[in-house]
Coordinates of C-alpha atoms in Angstrom, one line a residue:
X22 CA 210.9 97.2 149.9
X23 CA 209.9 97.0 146.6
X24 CA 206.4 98.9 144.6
X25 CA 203.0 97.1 145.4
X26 CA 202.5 95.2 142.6
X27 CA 199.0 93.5 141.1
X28 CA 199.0 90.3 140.7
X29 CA 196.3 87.9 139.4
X30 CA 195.7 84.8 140.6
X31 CA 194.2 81.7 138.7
X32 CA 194.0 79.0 140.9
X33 CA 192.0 75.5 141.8
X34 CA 189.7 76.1 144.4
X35 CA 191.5 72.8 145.9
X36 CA 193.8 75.2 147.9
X37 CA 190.9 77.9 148.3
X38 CA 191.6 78.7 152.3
X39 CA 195.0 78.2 151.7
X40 CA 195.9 80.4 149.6
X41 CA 193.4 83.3 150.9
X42 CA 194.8 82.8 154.5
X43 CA 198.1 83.5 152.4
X44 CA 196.9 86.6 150.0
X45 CA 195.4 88.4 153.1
X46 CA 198.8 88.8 154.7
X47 CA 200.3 89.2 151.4
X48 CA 202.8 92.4 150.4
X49 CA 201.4 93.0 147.2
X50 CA 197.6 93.3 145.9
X51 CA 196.0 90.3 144.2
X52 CA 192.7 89.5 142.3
X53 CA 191.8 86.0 143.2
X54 CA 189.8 83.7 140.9
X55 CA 189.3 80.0 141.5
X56 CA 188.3 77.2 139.0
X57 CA 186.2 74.0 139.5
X58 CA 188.1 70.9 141.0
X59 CA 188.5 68.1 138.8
X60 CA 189.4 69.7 135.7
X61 CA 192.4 67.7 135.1
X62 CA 190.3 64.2 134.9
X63 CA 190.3 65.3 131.3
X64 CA 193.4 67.4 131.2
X65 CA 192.9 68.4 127.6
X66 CA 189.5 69.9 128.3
X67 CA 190.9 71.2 131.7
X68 CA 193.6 73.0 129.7
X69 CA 191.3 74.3 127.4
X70 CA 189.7 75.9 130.6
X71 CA 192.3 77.4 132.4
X72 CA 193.7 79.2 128.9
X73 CA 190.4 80.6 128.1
X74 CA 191.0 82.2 131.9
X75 CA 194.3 83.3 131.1
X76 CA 193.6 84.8 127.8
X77 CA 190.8 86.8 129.3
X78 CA 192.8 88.5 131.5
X79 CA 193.0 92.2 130.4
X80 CA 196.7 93.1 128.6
X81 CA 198.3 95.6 130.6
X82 CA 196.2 95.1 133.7
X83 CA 198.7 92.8 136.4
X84 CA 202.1 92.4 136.7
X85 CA 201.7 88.7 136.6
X86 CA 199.5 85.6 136.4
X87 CA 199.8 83.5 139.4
X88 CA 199.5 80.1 138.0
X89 CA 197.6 77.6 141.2
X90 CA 198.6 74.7 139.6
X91 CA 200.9 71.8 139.9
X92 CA 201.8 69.5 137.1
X93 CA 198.1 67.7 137.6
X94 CA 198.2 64.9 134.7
X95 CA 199.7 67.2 132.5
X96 CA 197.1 69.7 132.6
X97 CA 199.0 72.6 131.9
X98 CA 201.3 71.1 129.1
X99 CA 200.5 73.5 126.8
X100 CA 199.6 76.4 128.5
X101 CA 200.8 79.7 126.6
X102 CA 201.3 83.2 128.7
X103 CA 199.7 85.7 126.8
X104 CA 200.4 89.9 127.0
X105 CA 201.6 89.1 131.0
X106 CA 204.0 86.6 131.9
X107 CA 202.8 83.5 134.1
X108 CA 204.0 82.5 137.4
X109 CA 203.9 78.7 138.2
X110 CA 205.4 76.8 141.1
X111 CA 207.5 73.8 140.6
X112 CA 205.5 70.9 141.9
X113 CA 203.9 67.7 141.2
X114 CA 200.6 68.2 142.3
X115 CA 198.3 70.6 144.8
X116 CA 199.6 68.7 148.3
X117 CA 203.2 69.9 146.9
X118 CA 201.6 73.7 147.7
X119 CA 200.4 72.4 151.5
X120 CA 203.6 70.6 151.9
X121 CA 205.5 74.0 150.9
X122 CA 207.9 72.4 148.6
X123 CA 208.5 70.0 146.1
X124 CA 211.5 68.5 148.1
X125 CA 209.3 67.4 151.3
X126 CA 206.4 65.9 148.4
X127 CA 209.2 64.1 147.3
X128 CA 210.7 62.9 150.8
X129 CA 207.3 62.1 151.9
X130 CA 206.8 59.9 148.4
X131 CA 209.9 58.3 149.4
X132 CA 209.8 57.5 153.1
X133 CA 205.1 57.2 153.3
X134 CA 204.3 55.1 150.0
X135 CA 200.4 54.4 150.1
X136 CA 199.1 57.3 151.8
X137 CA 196.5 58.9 150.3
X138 CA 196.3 63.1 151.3
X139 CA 193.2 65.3 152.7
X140 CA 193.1 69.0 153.5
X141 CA 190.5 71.0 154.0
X142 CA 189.8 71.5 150.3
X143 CA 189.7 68.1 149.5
X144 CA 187.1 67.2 152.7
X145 CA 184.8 70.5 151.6
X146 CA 184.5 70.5 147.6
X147 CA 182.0 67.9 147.5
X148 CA 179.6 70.0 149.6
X149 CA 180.6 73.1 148.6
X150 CA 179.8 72.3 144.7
X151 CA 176.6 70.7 146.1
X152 CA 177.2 67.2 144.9
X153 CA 177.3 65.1 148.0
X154 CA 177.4 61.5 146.1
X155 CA 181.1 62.8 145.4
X156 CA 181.3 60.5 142.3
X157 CA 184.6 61.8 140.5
X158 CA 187.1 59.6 141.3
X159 CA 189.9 62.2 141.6
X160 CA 188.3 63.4 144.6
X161 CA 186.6 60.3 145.5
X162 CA 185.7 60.3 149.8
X163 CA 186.3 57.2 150.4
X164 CA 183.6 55.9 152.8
X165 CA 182.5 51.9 152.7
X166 CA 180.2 52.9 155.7
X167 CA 176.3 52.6 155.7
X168 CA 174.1 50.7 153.4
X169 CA 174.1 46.8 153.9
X170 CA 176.4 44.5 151.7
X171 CA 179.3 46.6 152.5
X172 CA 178.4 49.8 150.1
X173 CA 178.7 53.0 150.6
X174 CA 176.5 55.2 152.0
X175 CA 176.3 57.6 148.7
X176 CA 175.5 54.1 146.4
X177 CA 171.7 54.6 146.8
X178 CA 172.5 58.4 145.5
X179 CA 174.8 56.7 142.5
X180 CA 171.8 54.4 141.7
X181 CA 169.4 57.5 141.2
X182 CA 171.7 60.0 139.8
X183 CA 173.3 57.6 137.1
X184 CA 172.0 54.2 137.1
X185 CA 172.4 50.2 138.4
X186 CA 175.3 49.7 136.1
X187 CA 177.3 52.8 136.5
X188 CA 176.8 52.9 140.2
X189 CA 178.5 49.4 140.5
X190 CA 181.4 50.6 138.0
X191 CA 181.8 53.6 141.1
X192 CA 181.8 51.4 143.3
X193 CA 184.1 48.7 141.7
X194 CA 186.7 51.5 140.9
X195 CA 186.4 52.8 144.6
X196 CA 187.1 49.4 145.5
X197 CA 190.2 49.1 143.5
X198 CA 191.2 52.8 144.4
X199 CA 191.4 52.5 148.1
X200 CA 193.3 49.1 147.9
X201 CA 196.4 51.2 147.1
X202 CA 196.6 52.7 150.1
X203 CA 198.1 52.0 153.6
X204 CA 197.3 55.6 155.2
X205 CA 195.3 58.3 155.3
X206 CA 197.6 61.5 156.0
X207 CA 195.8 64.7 156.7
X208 CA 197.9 67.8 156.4
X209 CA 196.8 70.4 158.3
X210 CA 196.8 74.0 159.2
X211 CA 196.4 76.4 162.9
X212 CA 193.7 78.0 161.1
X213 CA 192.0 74.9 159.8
X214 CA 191.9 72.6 163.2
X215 CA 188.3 74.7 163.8
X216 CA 187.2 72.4 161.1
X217 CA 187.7 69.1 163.0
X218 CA 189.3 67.9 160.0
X219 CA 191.1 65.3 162.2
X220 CA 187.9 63.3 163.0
X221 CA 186.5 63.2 159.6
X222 CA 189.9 61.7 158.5
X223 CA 190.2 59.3 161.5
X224 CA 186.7 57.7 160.9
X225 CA 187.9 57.4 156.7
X226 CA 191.0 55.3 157.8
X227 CA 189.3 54.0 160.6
X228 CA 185.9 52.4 157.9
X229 CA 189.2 51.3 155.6
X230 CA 191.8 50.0 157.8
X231 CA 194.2 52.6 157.0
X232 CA 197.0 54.2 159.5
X233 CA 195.8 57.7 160.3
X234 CA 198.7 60.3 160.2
X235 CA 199.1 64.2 160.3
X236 CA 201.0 66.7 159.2
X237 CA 201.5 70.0 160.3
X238 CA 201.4 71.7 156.5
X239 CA 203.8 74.8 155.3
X240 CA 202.6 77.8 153.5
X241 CA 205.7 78.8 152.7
X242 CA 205.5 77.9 149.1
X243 CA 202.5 80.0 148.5
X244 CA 203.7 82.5 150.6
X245 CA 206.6 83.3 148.2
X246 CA 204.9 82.9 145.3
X247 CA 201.9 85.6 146.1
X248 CA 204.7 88.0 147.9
X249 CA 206.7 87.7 144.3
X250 CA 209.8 85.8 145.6
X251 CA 210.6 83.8 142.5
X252 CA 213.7 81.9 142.8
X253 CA 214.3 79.7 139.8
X254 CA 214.4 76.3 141.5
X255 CA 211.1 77.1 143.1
X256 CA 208.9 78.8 141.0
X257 CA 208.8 79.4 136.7
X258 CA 208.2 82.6 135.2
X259 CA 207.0 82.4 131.4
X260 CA 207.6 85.3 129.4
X261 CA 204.8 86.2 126.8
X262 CA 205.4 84.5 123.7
X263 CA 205.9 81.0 125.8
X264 CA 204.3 77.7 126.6
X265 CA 204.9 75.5 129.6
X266 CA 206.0 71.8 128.8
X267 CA 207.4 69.2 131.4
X268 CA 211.2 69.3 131.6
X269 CA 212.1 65.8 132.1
X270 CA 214.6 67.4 135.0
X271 CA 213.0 66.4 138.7
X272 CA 214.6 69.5 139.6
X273 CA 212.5 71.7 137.8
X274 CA 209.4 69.5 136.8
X275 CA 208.4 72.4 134.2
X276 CA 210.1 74.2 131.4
X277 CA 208.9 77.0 129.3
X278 CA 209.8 77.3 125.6
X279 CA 208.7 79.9 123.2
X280 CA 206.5 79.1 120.1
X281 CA 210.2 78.7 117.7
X282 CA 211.0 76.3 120.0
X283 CA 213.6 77.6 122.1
X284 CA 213.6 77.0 125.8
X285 CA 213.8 79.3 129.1

């Protein structure tokens, strides 16, 4: 077995519990630090975040940057490693990392169309930022229960926070949003069933008609990536002096070139 090696972690507090149940059983050390959810609803300002976190990383410090984020509308097109090189799984999104690979995200895209995906990150950010209207869309709870007419029961909350006419625009979008989907899939966890995730998703499908389904998740993606097993189809390491950019390959989802514009 290899040195113990000190890693940092940048990551969306999306997969908070997921990847601490991970880093606690992990074989080398790791500093963890979590950003706000929602940051890629305006990727460029997310990205803007996430490299101010990366640049303030002490040179000389960790090993490597451990990247907790998926391709998320592009948010980290862009991104340059500075003094320590970046690690970044391959994958669409954050339900890739639950899912523990990009090849069952894609299988389940294929064979489950119209399912929209909870964890227990996505069921607990609204409380745990202390917003409980839950107005960003990208994270939108979808609940028609409770106030008369058919609204939802955070519309009266909409109404004071932001006003009449913004409040119907949520709820005109959350209308629109939850007609794209057939079923509500929770992916869960041994150490999340505590959380009685499954009846908070089973009263969502049940308010819109969807199919409830669940999956046992896989940690195994996140697993590798904190215990440093890098393989190139799973995971991209950029070298200082690179940025990430999408490939165009499904196979590899990301790229890294340097700033001359040759690729790795």
């Amino acid at each position: 077995m290899g040195a113990i090696q000190f890693f940092k972690v940048i990551a969306c507090e999306i997969a908070l519990r997921e990847i601490c149940f991970a880093a606690a059983q992990a074989r080398h050390l790791v500093d963890l630090e979590f950003l706000p959810q929602g940051l890629h609803d305006t990727p460029q300002l997310g990205l803007t975040q996430i490299q101010q976190r990366v640049d303030a990383v002490p040179a000389g410090k960790y090993d490597a940057i451990l990247l907790g984020y998926g391709l998320c509308g592009n948010i980290i097109t862009g991104l340059q490693a500075g003094a320590t090189p970046l690690v970044i799984p391959r994958a669409h999104d954050c339900i890739t990392f639950f899912l523990g690979s990009k090849e069952r995200y894609q299988q389940m895209a294929d064979t489950q169309g119209g399912s929209y995906y909870y964890t227990s990150g996505w069921l607990e950010v609204i409380r745990r930022r202390g917003d409980r209207a839950g107005a960003s869309s990208s994270m939108f709870l979808p609940s028609r229960a409770g106030l008369g007419g058919g609204r939802p029961a955070a519309y009266a909350e909409w109404v004071k926070k932001y006003g009449e006419e913004k409040a119907r625009y949520l709820l005109e979008v959350m209308d629109t949003w939850t007609a794209n989907y057939t079923h509500g899939v929770l992916i869960e966890f041994d150490f999340t069933r505590t959380l009685k995730l499954r009846e908070q998703v089973e009263a969502i499908c049940a308010e819109h008609g969807w199919e409830f389904k669940e999956l046992e998740g896989d940690l195994g993606l996140l697993r590798r990536w904190l215990d440093g097993e890098w393989e190139a189809k799973e995971f991209l390491v950029v070298p200082p002096g690179h940025a990430i950019q999408q490939s165009g390959d499904e196979t590899k989802l990301i790229a890294a070139h340097r700033v001359d514009g040759s690729h790795a």
